[in-house]
Amino acid sequence: MHFLRNPAAVLDRIVHARASLVALFGFAYLEAAVLPVPIEAVTAPYMELRRDILWLIAAIALGGYVAAALTGYAIGGPLIATLGWQGQVAEVEGFLADHGFWAMIGMALTPLPTQLGMIVAGALGVPLPSFLVAILLARGARAFGVALLVWLYGDRVVAWFSRRRG
């Protein structure tokens, strides 16, 4: 129960561990692939604790998301055929055919689970370059937007919470 006596020291060890960035990539991948938890719940405090690598944290979180998006895109067609979801996908097909790039931008900007969008984009043959550009622009805006907010206001937010707690 050492961590109960000094939780700040334990947290410091975690965020400075060599494996923490690998773990972040894995968590970002899982967040995009299966977990309905916005990655910002992890990255914002991590960025504040490691302001020295703030932009690297954003890039790694983006990389994990892009890797998961490419996985979802790649398995889209076979997965939909295996699960028998062709009827449900047909309903979305017209929308994605008309608005594929912008639909992907909207999907990647929201904190809602985006797994189905990735899978459907792959199944319907949304052009891979358009898919990637949309994912990079939208998720990049989220990841680096959070980094910018932490860089600009993180210390003030921590100070405000500290004053309220004390």
PDB file of C-alpha atoms in Angstrom:
ATOM      1  CA  MET A   1       0.000   0.000   0.000  1.00  0.00           C
ATOM      2  CA  HIS A   2       2.981   2.273  -0.592  1.00  0.00           C
ATOM      3  CA  PHE A   3       1.076   4.240  -3.234  1.00  0.00           C
ATOM      4  CA  LEU A   4      -1.459   5.349  -0.617  1.00  0.00           C
ATOM      5  CA  ARG A   5       1.283   7.023   1.409  1.00  0.00           C
ATOM      6  CA  ASN A   6       2.774   8.933  -1.506  1.00  0.00           C
ATOM      7  CA  PRO A   7       0.497   8.881  -4.596  1.00  0.00           C
ATOM      8  CA  ALA A   8       2.325  11.830  -6.209  1.00  0.00           C
ATOM      9  CA  ALA A   9       5.598   9.868  -6.241  1.00  0.00           C
ATOM     10  CA  VAL A  10       3.894   6.853  -7.776  1.00  0.00           C
ATOM     11  CA  LEU A  11       2.252   9.011 -10.454  1.00  0.00           C
ATOM     12  CA  ASP A  12       5.593  10.666 -11.186  1.00  0.00           C
ATOM     13  CA  ARG A  13       7.227   7.255 -11.657  1.00  0.00           C
ATOM     14  CA  ILE A  14       4.455   6.177 -14.028  1.00  0.00           C
ATOM     15  CA  VAL A  15       4.565   9.239 -16.293  1.00  0.00           C
ATOM     16  CA  HIS A  16       8.380   9.151 -16.460  1.00  0.00           C
ATOM     17  CA  ALA A  17       8.641   5.404 -17.121  1.00  0.00           C
ATOM     18  CA  ARG A  18      10.158   4.411 -20.457  1.00  0.00           C
ATOM     19  CA  ALA A  19       7.120   2.320 -21.289  1.00  0.00           C
ATOM     20  CA  SER A  20       4.639   5.143 -20.671  1.00  0.00           C
ATOM     21  CA  LEU A  21       4.718   6.362 -24.277  1.00  0.00           C
ATOM     22  CA  VAL A  22       4.301   2.813 -25.596  1.00  0.00           C
ATOM     23  CA  ALA A  23       1.384   2.373 -23.208  1.00  0.00           C
ATOM     24  CA  LEU A  24      -0.098   5.650 -24.475  1.00  0.00           C
ATOM     25  CA  PHE A  25       0.078   4.404 -28.077  1.00  0.00           C
ATOM     26  CA  GLY A  26      -1.623   1.173 -27.014  1.00  0.00           C
ATOM     27  CA  PHE A  27      -4.327   3.017 -25.108  1.00  0.00           C
ATOM     28  CA  ALA A  28      -4.932   5.377 -28.048  1.00  0.00           C
ATOM     29  CA  TYR A  29      -5.238   2.353 -30.338  1.00  0.00           C
ATOM     30  CA  LEU A  30      -7.695   0.666 -27.970  1.00  0.00           C
ATOM     31  CA  GLU A  31      -9.667   3.896 -27.526  1.00  0.00           C
ATOM     32  CA  ALA A  32     -10.146   4.150 -31.269  1.00  0.00           C
ATOM     33  CA  ALA A  33     -10.778   0.436 -31.773  1.00  0.00           C
ATOM     34  CA  VAL A  34     -12.956  -0.629 -28.851  1.00  0.00           C
ATOM     35  CA  LEU A  35     -13.030   1.658 -25.808  1.00  0.00           C
ATOM     36  CA  PRO A  36     -15.720   4.344 -25.592  1.00  0.00           C
ATOM     37  CA  VAL A  37     -13.512   6.568 -23.405  1.00  0.00           C
ATOM     38  CA  PRO A  38     -12.166   9.799 -24.933  1.00  0.00           C
ATOM     39  CA  ILE A  39      -8.355   9.654 -24.988  1.00  0.00           C
ATOM     40  CA  GLU A  40      -8.239  13.256 -23.775  1.00  0.00           C
ATOM     41  CA  ALA A  41      -9.147  11.995 -20.288  1.00  0.00           C
ATOM     42  CA  VAL A  42      -5.649  10.459 -20.263  1.00  0.00           C
ATOM     43  CA  THR A  43      -3.659  12.788 -22.507  1.00  0.00           C
ATOM     44  CA  ALA A  44      -4.572  16.140 -20.933  1.00  0.00           C
ATOM     45  CA  PRO A  45      -3.311  15.286 -17.430  1.00  0.00           C
ATOM     46  CA  TYR A  46      -0.353  13.385 -18.901  1.00  0.00           C
ATOM     47  CA  MET A  47       0.563  16.444 -20.983  1.00  0.00           C
ATOM     48  CA  GLU A  48       0.370  18.687 -17.924  1.00  0.00           C
ATOM     49  CA  LEU A  49       2.609  16.339 -15.939  1.00  0.00           C
ATOM     50  CA  ARG A  50       5.074  16.006 -18.843  1.00  0.00           C
ATOM     51  CA  ARG A  51       5.061  19.447 -20.418  1.00  0.00           C
ATOM     52  CA  ASP A  52       8.580  18.708 -21.691  1.00  0.00           C
ATOM     53  CA  ILE A  53       7.138  16.169 -24.175  1.00  0.00           C
ATOM     54  CA  LEU A  54       3.668  17.646 -24.600  1.00  0.00           C
ATOM     55  CA  TRP A  55       3.764  17.665 -28.418  1.00  0.00           C
ATOM     56  CA  LEU A  56       5.215  14.148 -28.550  1.00  0.00           C
ATOM     57  CA  ILE A  57       2.322  12.906 -26.425  1.00  0.00           C
ATOM     58  CA  ALA A  58      -0.125  14.446 -28.914  1.00  0.00           C
ATOM     59  CA  ALA A  59       1.703  12.841 -31.850  1.00  0.00           C
ATOM     60  CA  ILE A  60       1.750   9.406 -30.212  1.00  0.00           C
ATOM     61  CA  ALA A  61      -1.952   9.600 -29.350  1.00  0.00           C
ATOM     62  CA  LEU A  62      -2.669  10.554 -32.968  1.00  0.00           C
ATOM     63  CA  GLY A  63      -0.488   7.678 -34.195  1.00  0.00           C
ATOM     64  CA  GLY A  64      -2.396   5.155 -32.089  1.00  0.00           C
ATOM     65  CA  TYR A  65      -5.703   6.434 -33.424  1.00  0.00           C
ATOM     66  CA  VAL A  66      -4.513   6.328 -37.047  1.00  0.00           C
ATOM     67  CA  ALA A  67      -3.227   2.765 -36.602  1.00  0.00           C
ATOM     68  CA  ALA A  68      -6.620   1.683 -35.265  1.00  0.00           C
ATOM     69  CA  ALA A  69      -8.425   3.553 -38.039  1.00  0.00           C
ATOM     70  CA  LEU A  70      -6.357   1.740 -40.660  1.00  0.00           C
ATOM     71  CA  THR A  71      -7.095  -1.579 -38.972  1.00  0.00           C
ATOM     72  CA  GLY A  72     -10.833  -0.852 -38.970  1.00  0.00           C
ATOM     73  CA  TYR A  73     -10.668   0.261 -42.579  1.00  0.00           C
ATOM     74  CA  ALA A  74      -8.806  -2.911 -43.590  1.00  0.00           C
ATOM     75  CA  ILE A  75     -11.192  -5.328 -41.891  1.00  0.00           C
ATOM     76  CA  GLY A  76     -14.357  -3.460 -42.915  1.00  0.00           C
ATOM     77  CA  GLY A  77     -15.459  -5.525 -45.897  1.00  0.00           C
ATOM     78  CA  PRO A  78     -14.723  -8.975 -44.485  1.00  0.00           C
ATOM     79  CA  LEU A  79     -16.170  -8.129 -41.073  1.00  0.00           C
ATOM     80  CA  ILE A  80     -19.442  -6.801 -42.466  1.00  0.00           C
ATOM     81  CA  ALA A  81     -19.815  -9.854 -44.707  1.00  0.00           C
ATOM     82  CA  THR A  82     -19.047 -12.234 -41.828  1.00  0.00           C
ATOM     83  CA  LEU A  83     -21.507 -10.558 -39.461  1.00  0.00           C
ATOM     84  CA  GLY A  84     -24.224 -10.192 -42.109  1.00  0.00           C
ATOM     85  CA  TRP A  85     -24.505  -6.426 -41.735  1.00  0.00           C
ATOM     86  CA  GLN A  86     -24.898  -5.700 -45.442  1.00  0.00           C
ATOM     87  CA  GLY A  87     -28.434  -4.325 -44.918  1.00  0.00           C
ATOM     88  CA  GLN A  88     -27.398  -1.885 -42.227  1.00  0.00           C
ATOM     89  CA  VAL A  89     -24.395  -0.762 -44.244  1.00  0.00           C
ATOM     90  CA  ALA A  90     -26.536  -0.153 -47.325  1.00  0.00           C
ATOM     91  CA  GLU A  91     -28.389   2.531 -45.351  1.00  0.00           C
ATOM     92  CA  VAL A  92     -25.134   4.398 -44.701  1.00  0.00           C
ATOM     93  CA  GLU A  93     -23.683   3.821 -48.162  1.00  0.00           C
ATOM     94  CA  GLY A  94     -25.455   6.730 -49.853  1.00  0.00           C
ATOM     95  CA  PHE A  95     -24.443   9.147 -47.134  1.00  0.00           C
ATOM     96  CA  LEU A  96     -20.784   8.109 -47.265  1.00  0.00           C
ATOM     97  CA  ALA A  97     -20.798   8.047 -51.060  1.00  0.00           C
ATOM     98  CA  ASP A  98     -21.986  11.649 -51.083  1.00  0.00           C
ATOM     99  CA  HIS A  99     -20.047  12.931 -48.076  1.00  0.00           C
ATOM    100  CA  GLY A 100     -17.230  10.414 -47.496  1.00  0.00           C
ATOM    101  CA  PHE A 101     -14.430  12.872 -46.719  1.00  0.00           C
ATOM    102  CA  TRP A 102     -16.586  15.209 -44.631  1.00  0.00           C
ATOM    103  CA  ALA A 103     -18.298  12.311 -42.893  1.00  0.00           C
ATOM    104  CA  MET A 104     -14.878  10.999 -41.843  1.00  0.00           C
ATOM    105  CA  ILE A 105     -13.861  14.483 -40.633  1.00  0.00           C
ATOM    106  CA  GLY A 106     -17.022  14.697 -38.546  1.00  0.00           C
ATOM    107  CA  MET A 107     -16.537  11.207 -37.172  1.00  0.00           C
ATOM    108  CA  ALA A 108     -12.935  11.817 -36.159  1.00  0.00           C
ATOM    109  CA  LEU A 109     -13.679  15.184 -34.539  1.00  0.00           C
ATOM    110  CA  THR A 110     -16.316  13.848 -32.190  1.00  0.00           C
ATOM    111  CA  PRO A 111     -15.558  12.000 -28.972  1.00  0.00           C
ATOM    112  CA  LEU A 112     -18.193   9.423 -29.884  1.00  0.00           C
ATOM    113  CA  PRO A 113     -17.083   5.875 -30.679  1.00  0.00           C
ATOM    114  CA  THR A 114     -15.946   5.854 -34.302  1.00  0.00           C
ATOM    115  CA  GLN A 115     -15.300   2.165 -34.892  1.00  0.00           C
ATOM    116  CA  LEU A 116     -18.325   1.642 -37.124  1.00  0.00           C
ATOM    117  CA  GLY A 117     -17.377   4.587 -39.331  1.00  0.00           C
ATOM    118  CA  MET A 118     -13.909   3.166 -39.897  1.00  0.00           C
ATOM    119  CA  ILE A 119     -15.264  -0.264 -40.743  1.00  0.00           C
ATOM    120  CA  VAL A 120     -17.980   1.073 -43.041  1.00  0.00           C
ATOM    121  CA  ALA A 121     -15.506   3.383 -44.824  1.00  0.00           C
ATOM    122  CA  GLY A 122     -13.318   0.384 -45.615  1.00  0.00           C
ATOM    123  CA  ALA A 123     -16.257  -1.772 -46.653  1.00  0.00           C
ATOM    124  CA  LEU A 124     -17.662   0.880 -48.962  1.00  0.00           C
ATOM    125  CA  GLY A 125     -14.320   1.682 -50.515  1.00  0.00           C
ATOM    126  CA  VAL A 126     -13.935   5.274 -49.382  1.00  0.00           C
ATOM    127  CA  PRO A 127     -10.615   6.114 -51.063  1.00  0.00           C
ATOM    128  CA  LEU A 128      -7.790   5.387 -48.614  1.00  0.00           C
ATOM    129  CA  PRO A 129      -5.996   8.729 -49.208  1.00  0.00           C
ATOM    130  CA  SER A 130      -9.201  10.661 -48.454  1.00  0.00           C
ATOM    131  CA  PHE A 131      -9.840   8.490 -45.412  1.00  0.00           C
ATOM    132  CA  LEU A 132      -6.319   9.095 -44.082  1.00  0.00           C
ATOM    133  CA  VAL A 133      -6.329  12.834 -44.734  1.00  0.00           C
ATOM    134  CA  ALA A 134      -9.693  13.194 -42.988  1.00  0.00           C
ATOM    135  CA  ILE A 135      -8.507  11.153 -40.001  1.00  0.00           C
ATOM    136  CA  LEU A 136      -5.202  13.047 -39.751  1.00  0.00           C
ATOM    137  CA  LEU A 137      -6.837  16.467 -40.016  1.00  0.00           C
ATOM    138  CA  ALA A 138      -9.657  15.846 -37.571  1.00  0.00           C
ATOM    139  CA  ARG A 139      -7.858  13.748 -34.981  1.00  0.00           C
ATOM    140  CA  GLY A 140      -4.749  15.862 -35.364  1.00  0.00           C
ATOM    141  CA  ALA A 141      -6.850  18.928 -34.553  1.00  0.00           C
ATOM    142  CA  ARG A 142      -8.143  17.182 -31.439  1.00  0.00           C
ATOM    143  CA  ALA A 143      -4.783  15.840 -30.237  1.00  0.00           C
ATOM    144  CA  PHE A 144      -2.779  18.974 -30.919  1.00  0.00           C
ATOM    145  CA  GLY A 145      -5.674  21.208 -29.857  1.00  0.00           C
ATOM    146  CA  VAL A 146      -5.629  19.597 -26.424  1.00  0.00           C
ATOM    147  CA  ALA A 147      -1.836  20.015 -26.341  1.00  0.00           C
ATOM    148  CA  LEU A 148      -2.207  23.699 -27.194  1.00  0.00           C
ATOM    149  CA  LEU A 149      -4.815  24.197 -24.461  1.00  0.00           C
ATOM    150  CA  VAL A 150      -2.606  22.452 -21.907  1.00  0.00           C
ATOM    151  CA  TRP A 151       0.403  24.500 -23.019  1.00  0.00           C
ATOM    152  CA  LEU A 152      -1.535  27.754 -22.752  1.00  0.00           C
ATOM    153  CA  TYR A 153      -3.736  27.125 -19.711  1.00  0.00           C
ATOM    154  CA  GLY A 154      -2.641  23.925 -17.964  1.00  0.00           C
ATOM    155  CA  ASP A 155      -0.743  25.573 -15.132  1.00  0.00           C
ATOM    156  CA  ARG A 156      -3.615  27.963 -14.468  1.00  0.00           C
ATOM    157  CA  VAL A 157      -6.145  25.125 -14.338  1.00  0.00           C
ATOM    158  CA  VAL A 158      -3.970  23.161 -11.907  1.00  0.00           C
ATOM    159  CA  ALA A 159      -3.538  26.268  -9.741  1.00  0.00           C
ATOM    160  CA  TRP A 160      -7.302  26.881  -9.741  1.00  0.00           C
ATOM    161  CA  PHE A 161      -8.017  23.296  -8.640  1.00  0.00           C
ATOM    162  CA  SER A 162      -5.302  23.525  -5.994  1.00  0.00           C
ATOM    163  CA  ARG A 163      -6.840  26.688  -4.550  1.00  0.00           C
ATOM    164  CA  ARG A 164     -10.305  25.136  -4.494  1.00  0.00           C
ATOM    165  CA  ARG A 165      -9.038  21.976  -2.825  1.00  0.00           C
ATOM    166  CA  GLY A 166      -6.983  23.845  -0.219  1.00  0.00           C
TER     167      GLY A 166
END
